[in-house]
Coordinates of C-alpha atoms and ligand atoms in Angstrom, one line a residue:
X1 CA -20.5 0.1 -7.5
X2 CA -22.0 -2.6 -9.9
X3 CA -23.4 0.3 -11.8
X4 CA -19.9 2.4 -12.3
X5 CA -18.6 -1.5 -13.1
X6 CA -21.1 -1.8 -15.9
X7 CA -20.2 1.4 -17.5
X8 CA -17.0 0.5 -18.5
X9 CA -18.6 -2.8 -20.2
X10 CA -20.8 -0.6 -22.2
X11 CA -17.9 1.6 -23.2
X12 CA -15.5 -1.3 -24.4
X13 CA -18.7 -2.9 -26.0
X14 CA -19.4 0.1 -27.9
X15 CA -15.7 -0.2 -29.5
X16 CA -15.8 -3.6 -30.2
X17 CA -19.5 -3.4 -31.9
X18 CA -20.3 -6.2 -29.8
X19 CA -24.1 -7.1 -30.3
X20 CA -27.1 -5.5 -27.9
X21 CA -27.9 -9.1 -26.8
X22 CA -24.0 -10.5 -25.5
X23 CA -24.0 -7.4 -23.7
X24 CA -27.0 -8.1 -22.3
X25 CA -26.1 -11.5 -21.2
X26 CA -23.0 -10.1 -19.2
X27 CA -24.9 -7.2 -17.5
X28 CA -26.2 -9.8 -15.3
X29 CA -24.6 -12.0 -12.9
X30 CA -25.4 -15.9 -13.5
X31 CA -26.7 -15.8 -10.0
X32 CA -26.4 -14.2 -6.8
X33 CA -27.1 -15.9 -3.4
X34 CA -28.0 -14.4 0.3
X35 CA -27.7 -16.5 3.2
X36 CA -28.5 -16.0 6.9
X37 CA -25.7 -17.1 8.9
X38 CA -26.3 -17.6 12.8
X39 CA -23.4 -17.4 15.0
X40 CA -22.9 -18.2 18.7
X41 CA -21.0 -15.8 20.2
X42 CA -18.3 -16.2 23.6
X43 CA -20.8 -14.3 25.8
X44 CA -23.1 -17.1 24.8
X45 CA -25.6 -14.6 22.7
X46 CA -26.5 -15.4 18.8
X47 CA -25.9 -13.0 16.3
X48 CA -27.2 -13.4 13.2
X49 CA -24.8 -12.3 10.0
X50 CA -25.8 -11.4 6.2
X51 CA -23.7 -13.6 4.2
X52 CA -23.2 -13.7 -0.1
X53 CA -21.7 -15.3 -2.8
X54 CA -22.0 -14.0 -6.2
X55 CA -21.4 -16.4 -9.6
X56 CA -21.0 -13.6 -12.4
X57 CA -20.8 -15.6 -15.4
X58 CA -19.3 -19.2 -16.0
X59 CA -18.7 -19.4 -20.1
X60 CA -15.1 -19.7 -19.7
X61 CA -15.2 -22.0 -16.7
X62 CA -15.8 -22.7 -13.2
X63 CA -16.2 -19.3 -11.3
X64 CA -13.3 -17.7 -9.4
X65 CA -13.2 -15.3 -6.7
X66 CA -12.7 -14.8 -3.1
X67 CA -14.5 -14.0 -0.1
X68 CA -14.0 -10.7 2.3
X69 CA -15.4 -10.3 5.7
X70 CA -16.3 -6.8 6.3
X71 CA -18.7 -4.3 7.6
X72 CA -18.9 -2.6 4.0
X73 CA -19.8 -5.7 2.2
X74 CA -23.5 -6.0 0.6
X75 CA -25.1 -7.7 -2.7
X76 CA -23.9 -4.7 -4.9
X77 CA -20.6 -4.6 -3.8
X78 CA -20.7 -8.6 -4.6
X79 CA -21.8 -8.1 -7.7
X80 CA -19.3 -5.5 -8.9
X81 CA -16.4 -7.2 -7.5
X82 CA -17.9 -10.6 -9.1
X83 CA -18.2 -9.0 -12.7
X84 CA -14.5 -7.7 -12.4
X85 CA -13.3 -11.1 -11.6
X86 CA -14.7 -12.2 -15.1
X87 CA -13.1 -9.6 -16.6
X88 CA -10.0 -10.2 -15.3
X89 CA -9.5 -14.1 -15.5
X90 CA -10.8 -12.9 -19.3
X91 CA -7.7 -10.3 -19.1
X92 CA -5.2 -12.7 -18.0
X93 CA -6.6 -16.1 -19.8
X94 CA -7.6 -18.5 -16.9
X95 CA -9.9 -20.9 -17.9
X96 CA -12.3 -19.4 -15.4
X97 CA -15.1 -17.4 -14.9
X98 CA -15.8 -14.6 -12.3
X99 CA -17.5 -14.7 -8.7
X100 CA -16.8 -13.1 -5.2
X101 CA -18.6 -13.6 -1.9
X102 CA -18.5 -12.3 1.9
X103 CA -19.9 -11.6 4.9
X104 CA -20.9 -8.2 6.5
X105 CA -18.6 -8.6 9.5
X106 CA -16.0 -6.5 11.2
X107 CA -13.9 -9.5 11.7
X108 CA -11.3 -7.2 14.0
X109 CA -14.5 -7.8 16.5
X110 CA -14.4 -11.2 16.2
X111 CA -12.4 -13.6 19.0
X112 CA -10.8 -16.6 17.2
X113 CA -13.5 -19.3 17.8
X114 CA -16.1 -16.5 16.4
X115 CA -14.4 -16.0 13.5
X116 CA -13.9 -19.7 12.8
X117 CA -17.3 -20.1 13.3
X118 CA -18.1 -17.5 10.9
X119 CA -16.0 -18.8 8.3
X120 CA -17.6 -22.3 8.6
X121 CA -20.9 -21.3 8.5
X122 CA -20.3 -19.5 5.6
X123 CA -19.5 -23.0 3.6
X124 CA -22.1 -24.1 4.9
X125 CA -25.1 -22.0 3.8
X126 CA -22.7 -22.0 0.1
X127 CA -21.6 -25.6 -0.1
X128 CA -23.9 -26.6 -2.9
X129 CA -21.8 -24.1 -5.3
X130 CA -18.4 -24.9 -3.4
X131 CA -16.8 -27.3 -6.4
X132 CA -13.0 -27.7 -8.3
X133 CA -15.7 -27.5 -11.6
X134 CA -18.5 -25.0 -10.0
X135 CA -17.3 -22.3 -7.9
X136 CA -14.0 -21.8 -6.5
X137 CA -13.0 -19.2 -3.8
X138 CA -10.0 -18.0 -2.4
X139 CA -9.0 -15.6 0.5
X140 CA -9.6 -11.6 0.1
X141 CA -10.1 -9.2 3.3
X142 CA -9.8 -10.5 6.3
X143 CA -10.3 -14.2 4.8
X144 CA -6.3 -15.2 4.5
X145 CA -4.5 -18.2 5.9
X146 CA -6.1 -19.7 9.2
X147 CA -9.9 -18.8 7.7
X148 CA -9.4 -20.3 4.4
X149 CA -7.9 -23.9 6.5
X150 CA -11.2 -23.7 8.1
X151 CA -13.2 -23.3 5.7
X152 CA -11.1 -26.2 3.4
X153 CA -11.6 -28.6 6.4
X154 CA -15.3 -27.8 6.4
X155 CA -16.5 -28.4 2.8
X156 CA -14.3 -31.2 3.3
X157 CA -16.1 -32.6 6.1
X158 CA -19.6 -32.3 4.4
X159 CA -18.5 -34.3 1.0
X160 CA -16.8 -36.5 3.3
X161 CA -13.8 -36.3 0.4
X162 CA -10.7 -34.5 -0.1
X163 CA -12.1 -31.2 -2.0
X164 CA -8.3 -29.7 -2.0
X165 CA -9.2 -27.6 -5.4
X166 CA -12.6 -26.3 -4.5
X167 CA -11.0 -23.7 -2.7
X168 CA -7.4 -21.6 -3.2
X169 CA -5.3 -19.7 -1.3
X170 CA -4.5 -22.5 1.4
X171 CA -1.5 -23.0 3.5
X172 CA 1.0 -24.8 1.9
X173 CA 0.4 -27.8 4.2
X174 CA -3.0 -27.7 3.1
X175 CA -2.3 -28.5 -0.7
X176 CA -1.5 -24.1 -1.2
X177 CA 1.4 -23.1 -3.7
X178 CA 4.4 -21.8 -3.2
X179 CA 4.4 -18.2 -4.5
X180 CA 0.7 -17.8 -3.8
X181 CA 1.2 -15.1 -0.7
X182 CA 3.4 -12.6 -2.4
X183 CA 1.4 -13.3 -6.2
X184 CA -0.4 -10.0 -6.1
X185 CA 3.1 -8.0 -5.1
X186 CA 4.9 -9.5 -7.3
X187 CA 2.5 -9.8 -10.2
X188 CA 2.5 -5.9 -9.6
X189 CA 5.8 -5.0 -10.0
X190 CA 6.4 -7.4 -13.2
X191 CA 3.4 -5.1 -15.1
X192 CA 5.4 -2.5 -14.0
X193 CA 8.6 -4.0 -15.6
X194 CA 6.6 -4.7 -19.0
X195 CA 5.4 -1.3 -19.1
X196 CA 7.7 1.0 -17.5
X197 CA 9.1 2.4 -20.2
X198 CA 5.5 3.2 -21.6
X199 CA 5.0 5.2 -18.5
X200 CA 7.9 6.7 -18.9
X201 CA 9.3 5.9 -15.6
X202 CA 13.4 5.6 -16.0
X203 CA 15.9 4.4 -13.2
X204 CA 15.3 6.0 -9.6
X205 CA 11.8 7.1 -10.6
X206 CA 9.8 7.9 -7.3
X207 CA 6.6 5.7 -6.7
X208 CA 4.0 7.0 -3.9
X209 CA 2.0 4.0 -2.6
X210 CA -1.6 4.1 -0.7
X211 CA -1.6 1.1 2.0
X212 CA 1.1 -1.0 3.3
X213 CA -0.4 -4.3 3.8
X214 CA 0.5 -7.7 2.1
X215 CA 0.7 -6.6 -1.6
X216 CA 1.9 -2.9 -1.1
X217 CA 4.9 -4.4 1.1
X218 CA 5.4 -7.3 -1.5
X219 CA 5.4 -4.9 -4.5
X220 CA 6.9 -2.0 -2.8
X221 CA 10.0 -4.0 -1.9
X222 CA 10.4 -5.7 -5.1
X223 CA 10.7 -1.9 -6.7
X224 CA 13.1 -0.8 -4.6
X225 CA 15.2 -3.7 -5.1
X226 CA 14.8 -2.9 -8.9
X227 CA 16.3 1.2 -8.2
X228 CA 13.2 2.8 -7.9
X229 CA 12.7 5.3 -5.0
X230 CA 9.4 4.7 -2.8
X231 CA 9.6 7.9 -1.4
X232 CA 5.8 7.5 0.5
X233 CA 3.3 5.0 2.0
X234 CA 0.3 5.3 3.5
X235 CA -1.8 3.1 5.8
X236 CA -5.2 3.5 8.1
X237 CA -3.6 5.2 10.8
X238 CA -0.9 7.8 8.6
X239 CA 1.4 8.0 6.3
X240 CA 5.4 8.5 6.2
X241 CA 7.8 10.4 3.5
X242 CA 11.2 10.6 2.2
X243 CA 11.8 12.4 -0.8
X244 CA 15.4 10.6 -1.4
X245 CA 13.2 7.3 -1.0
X246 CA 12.2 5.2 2.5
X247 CA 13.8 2.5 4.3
X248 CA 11.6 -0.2 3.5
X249 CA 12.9 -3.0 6.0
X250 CA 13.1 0.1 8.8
X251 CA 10.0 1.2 8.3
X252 CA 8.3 -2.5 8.3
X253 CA 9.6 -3.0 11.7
X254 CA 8.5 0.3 12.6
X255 CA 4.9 -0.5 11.7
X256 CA 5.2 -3.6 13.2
X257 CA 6.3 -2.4 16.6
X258 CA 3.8 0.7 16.5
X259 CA 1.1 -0.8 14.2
X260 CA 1.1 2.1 11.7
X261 CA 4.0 4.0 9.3
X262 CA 3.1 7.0 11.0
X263 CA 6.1 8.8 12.8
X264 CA 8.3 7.1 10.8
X265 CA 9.8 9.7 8.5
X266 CA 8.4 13.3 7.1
X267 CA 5.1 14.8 7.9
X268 CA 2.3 13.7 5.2
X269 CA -1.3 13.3 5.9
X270 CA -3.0 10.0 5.7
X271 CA -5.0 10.9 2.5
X272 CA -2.1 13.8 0.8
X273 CA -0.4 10.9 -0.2
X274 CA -2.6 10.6 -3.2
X275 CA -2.0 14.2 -4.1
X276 CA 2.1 14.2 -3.6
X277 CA 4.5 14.8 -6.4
X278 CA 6.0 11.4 -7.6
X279 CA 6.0 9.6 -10.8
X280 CA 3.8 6.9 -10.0
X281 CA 1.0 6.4 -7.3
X282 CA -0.2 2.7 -6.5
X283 CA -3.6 2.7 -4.8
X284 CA -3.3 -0.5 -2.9
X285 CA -5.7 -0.1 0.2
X286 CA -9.4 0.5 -0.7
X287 CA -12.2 0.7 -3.7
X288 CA -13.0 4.4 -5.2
X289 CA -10.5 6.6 -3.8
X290 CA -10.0 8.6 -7.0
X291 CA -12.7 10.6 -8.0
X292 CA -13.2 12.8 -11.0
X293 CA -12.0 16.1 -8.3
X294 CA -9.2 14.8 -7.0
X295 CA -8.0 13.6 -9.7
X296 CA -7.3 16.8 -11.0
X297 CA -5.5 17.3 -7.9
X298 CA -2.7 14.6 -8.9
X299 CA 0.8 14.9 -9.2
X300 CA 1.7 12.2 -10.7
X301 CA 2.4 10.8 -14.3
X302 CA 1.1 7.3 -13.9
X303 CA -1.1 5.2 -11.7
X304 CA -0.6 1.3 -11.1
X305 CA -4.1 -0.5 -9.0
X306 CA -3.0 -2.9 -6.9
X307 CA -6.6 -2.4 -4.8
X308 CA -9.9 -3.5 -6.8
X309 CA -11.7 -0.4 -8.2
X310 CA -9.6 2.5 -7.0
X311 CA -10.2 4.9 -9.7
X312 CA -14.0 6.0 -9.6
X313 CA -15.5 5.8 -13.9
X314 CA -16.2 9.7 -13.7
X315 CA -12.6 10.3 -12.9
X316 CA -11.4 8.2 -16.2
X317 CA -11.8 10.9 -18.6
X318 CA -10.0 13.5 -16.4
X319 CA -6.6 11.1 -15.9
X320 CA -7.0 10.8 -19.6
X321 CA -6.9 14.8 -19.9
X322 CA -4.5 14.9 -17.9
X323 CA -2.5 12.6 -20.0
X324 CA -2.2 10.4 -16.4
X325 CA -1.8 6.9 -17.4
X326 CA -3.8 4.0 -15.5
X327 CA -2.4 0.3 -15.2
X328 CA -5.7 -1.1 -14.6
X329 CA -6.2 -3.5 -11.3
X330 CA -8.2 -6.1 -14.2
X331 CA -4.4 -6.3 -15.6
X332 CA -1.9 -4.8 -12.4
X333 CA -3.5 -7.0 -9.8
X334 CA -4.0 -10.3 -11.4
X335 CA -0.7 -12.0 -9.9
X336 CA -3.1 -13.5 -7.1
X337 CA -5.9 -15.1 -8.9
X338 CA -3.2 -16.8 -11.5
X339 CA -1.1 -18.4 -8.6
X340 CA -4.2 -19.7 -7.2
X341 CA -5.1 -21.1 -10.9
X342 CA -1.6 -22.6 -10.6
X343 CA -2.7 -23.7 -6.9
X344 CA -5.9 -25.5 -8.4
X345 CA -4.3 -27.3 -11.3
X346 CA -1.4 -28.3 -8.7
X347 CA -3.9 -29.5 -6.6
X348 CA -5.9 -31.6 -9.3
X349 CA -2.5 -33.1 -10.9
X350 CA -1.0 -33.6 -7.6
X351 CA 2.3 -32.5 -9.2
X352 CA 3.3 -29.8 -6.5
X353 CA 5.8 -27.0 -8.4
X354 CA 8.9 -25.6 -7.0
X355 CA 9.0 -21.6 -6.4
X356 CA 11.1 -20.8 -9.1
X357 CA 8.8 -22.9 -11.5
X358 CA 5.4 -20.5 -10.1
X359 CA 7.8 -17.9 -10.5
X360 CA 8.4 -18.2 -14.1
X361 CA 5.2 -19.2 -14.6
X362 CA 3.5 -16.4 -13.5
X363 CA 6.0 -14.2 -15.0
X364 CA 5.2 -15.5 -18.7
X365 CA 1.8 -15.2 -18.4
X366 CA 1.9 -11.7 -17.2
X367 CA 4.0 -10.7 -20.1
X368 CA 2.1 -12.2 -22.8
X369 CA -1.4 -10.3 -21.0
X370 CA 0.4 -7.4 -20.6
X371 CA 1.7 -7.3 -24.0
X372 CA -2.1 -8.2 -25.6
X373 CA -3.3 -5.1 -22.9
X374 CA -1.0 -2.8 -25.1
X375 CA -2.1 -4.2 -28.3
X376 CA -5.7 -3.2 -28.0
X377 CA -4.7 -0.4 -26.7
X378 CA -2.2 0.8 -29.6
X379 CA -4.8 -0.8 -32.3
X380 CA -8.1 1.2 -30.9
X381 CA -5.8 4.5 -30.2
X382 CA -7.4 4.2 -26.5
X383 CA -5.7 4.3 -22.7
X384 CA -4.5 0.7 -21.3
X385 CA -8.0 0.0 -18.9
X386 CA -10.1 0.2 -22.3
X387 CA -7.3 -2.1 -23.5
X388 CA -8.1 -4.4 -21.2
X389 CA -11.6 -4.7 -21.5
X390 CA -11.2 -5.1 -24.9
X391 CA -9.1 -8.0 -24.5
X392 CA -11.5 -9.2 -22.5
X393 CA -14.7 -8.7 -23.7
X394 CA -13.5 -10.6 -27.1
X395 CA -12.5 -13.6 -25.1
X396 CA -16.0 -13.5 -23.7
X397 CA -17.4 -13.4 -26.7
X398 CA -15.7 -15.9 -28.2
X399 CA -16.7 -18.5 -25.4
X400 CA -20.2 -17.3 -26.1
X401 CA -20.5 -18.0 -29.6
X402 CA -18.9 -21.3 -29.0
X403 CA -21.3 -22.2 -27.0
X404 CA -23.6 -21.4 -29.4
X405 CA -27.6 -22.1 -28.4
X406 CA -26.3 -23.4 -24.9
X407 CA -25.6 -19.8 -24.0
X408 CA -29.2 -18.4 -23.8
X409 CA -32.1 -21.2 -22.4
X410 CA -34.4 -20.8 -25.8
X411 CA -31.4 -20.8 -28.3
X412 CA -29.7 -18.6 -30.8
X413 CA -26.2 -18.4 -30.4
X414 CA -25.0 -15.0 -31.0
X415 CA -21.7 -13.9 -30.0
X416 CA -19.6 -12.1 -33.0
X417 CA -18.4 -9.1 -32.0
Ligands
LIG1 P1 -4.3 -5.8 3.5 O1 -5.5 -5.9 4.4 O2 -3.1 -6.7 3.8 O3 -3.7 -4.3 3.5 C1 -4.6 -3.2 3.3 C2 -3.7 -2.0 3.7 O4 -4.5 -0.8 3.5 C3 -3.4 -1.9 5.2 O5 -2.0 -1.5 5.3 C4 -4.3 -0.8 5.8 O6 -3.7 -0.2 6.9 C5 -4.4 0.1 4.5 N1 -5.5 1.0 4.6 C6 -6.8 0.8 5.0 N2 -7.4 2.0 4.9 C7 -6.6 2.9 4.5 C8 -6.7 4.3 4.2 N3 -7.8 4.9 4.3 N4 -5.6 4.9 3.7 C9 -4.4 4.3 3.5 N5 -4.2 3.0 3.8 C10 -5.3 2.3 4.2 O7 -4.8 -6.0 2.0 P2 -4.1 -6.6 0.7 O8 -4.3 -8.0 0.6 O9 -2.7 -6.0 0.6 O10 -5.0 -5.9 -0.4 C11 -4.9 -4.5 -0.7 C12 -5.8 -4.2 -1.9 O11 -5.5 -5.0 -3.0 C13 -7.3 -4.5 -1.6 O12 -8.1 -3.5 -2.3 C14 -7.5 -5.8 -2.3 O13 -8.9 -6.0 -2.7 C15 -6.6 -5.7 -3.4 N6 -6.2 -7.1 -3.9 C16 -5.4 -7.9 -3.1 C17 -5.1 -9.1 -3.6 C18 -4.3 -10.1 -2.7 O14 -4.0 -11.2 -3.2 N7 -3.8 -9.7 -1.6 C19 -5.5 -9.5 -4.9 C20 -6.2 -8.7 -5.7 C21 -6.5 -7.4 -5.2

């Protein structure tokens, strides 16, 4: 994964001209910890969990990025998912850096109290990086409201201080913005606003969408409310389909009573969804779902990521072939990590903002990324992702040549691109 993340750095680099050694310097993460964490467990046993935190690279500001709890996660997943956060606060112009962290944990497992005392172990064993001006995380799989209180309270109980910006995504009583749980959905949906036209996607067009968790539902409602026809969704357990477009507040009770979207409407398979005719397919469920071979199989004339990573490198060049264009999740998914910016300089000014003022916020600064996405894009004749990375790798550069000798330990401050 961290290699596939790299390869689209050395691509964008390559445009740009950017020198061998700033390349260099963002190939690897700033650094990369493991932990041991030891939990008790309610049948009294001690089990013994692999936690990680990963600080990619800091030259535009404290590291951002949150923490998932999962079975899957490991150092190179980390990694990959730590360099993207650079990008991305690079993308959207957040003066921050990139980081991610979590623990390899099937947190379903987990009874309450083992899960808090996962989460709390976890600051623990990180709290010397845990800082408004060091490292900053926020919720991700498995790590959203309750998880993130606890693991506020605990870095708050080992500086023995308020720490309310060292860590985002809290509940509102907590110090958490408005806005902040529907930021990815709705940061989704105003990309697709900027660029619909682009992606030539008129009035009624049909949108096919993988997952129906918190941003799928959040973004998935916002399109139908603006006339488009989300005429499929998918989550773990199936998938349901209306060609004349679903019933969204039907078929969210219906998952909520049953637990899946399966049996709701039309017979789809689980995993056709990503090959069914519509005009735009949003992968918003898991990493690397779109390889090169399937994604010859689409059926679609655009893609918008709302998950991290969904469209494997080796399948770029095919989409591109296939004249399939890619809103990139550096650009599409961004809506979170800005509301919890928002959340951090709330939280350090102690001026708390009303919803409609996160709102328009986030709204203006999506538009004027957006609009800089399609810029590069239209100036280097490339697709929007290399876009994006252009954008960003710039912005990185910049801060890198600002900082002049500071950015390498024995000097020489290089950095034009
Ligand atoms: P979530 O846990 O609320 O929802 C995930 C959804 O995916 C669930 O509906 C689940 O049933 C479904 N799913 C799991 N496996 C599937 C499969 N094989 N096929 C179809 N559906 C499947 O997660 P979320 O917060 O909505 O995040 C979704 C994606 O967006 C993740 O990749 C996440 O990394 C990314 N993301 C989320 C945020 C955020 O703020 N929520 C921000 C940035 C990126």
């Amino acid at each position: 994964m961290f290699h596939d993340a790299k390869a689209r750095l050395d691509s964008a680099a390559a445009t740009l001209g950017v020198t061998a050694e700033v390349v260099e310097r963002l190939r690897y993460p700033d650094e990369t910890l493991c932990a041991s964490l030891p939990i008790r467990l309610d049948d009294g046993s001690i089990r013994v969990l692999k936690g990680f935190r990963c600080r990619y690279n800091e030259v535009r500001g404290p590291t951002k990025g949150g923490i998932r709890f999962h079975p899957s996660v490991g150092i190179d997943e980390v990694m990959a998912l730590a360099f993207w956060m650079t990008i991305k606060t690079a993308v959207v112009d957040l003066p921050f850096g990139g980081a991610k962290g979590g623990v390899a944990v099937d947190a379903k497992g987990l009874s309450p109290r083992e899960l808090e005392g996962v989460a709390r172990a976890y600051v623990r064993a990180f709290a010397e990086m845990i800082d408004e001006d060091r490292d900053i995380p926020a919720p991700d799989m498995y790590t959203g409201g309750i998880v993130i209180a606890w693991m506020t309270d605990e870095i708050t109980a080992l500086e023995r201080r308020p720490m309310p910006a060292a860590i985002t995504g809290k509940p509102r009583q907590l110090g958490g913005s408005l806005g902040r749980d529907t930021a990815t959905g709705d940061g989704a949906f105003l990309c697709l606003e900027r660029l619909a036209d682009r992606l030539g996607l008129g009035q009624g067009a049909s949108i096919a969408v993988q997952g129906f968790g918190n941003a799928a539902r959040v973004f998935a409602r916002r399109a139908a409310e603006a006339g488009y026809r989300v005429t499929a969704v998918s989550d773990s357990s199936g998938a349901a389909h209306d060609p004349g477009g679903l019933d969204l507040d039907a078929l969210a009770s219906h998952k909520n009573e049953t637990g899946s979207v399966e049996g709701f409407a039309g017979a789809l398979d689980r995993d056709a969804l990503l090959t069914t005719e519509c005009d735009l397919l949003v992968p918003a469920a898991l990493g690397g779902v779109i390889d090169a071979d399937l994604a010859r199989k689409l059926r679609c004339k655009a893609i918008l990521e709302i998950a991290n990573g969904p469209v494997q490198p080796a399948a770029d060049a095919v989409l591109e072939e296939c004249r399939i264009d890619v809103v990139p999740d550096i650009l599409a998914n961004a809506g979170g990590v800005i509301v919890s910016y928002f959340e951090w300089v709330q939280n350090r000014t102690g001026d708390y903002w009303a919803a409609g003022t996160v709102a328009e916020r986030l709204a203006e600064r999506l538009r004027t990324s957006t609009d800089a996405v399609v810029e590069r894009a239209e100036r280097h004749a490339c697709g929007l992702r290399q876009g994006a990375y252009l954008l960003a790798l710039e912005r990185l550069c910049a801060a890198i040549a600002a900082k002049g000798t500071q950015a390498f330990y024995n000097g020489g401050g290089a950095g034009d691109a």
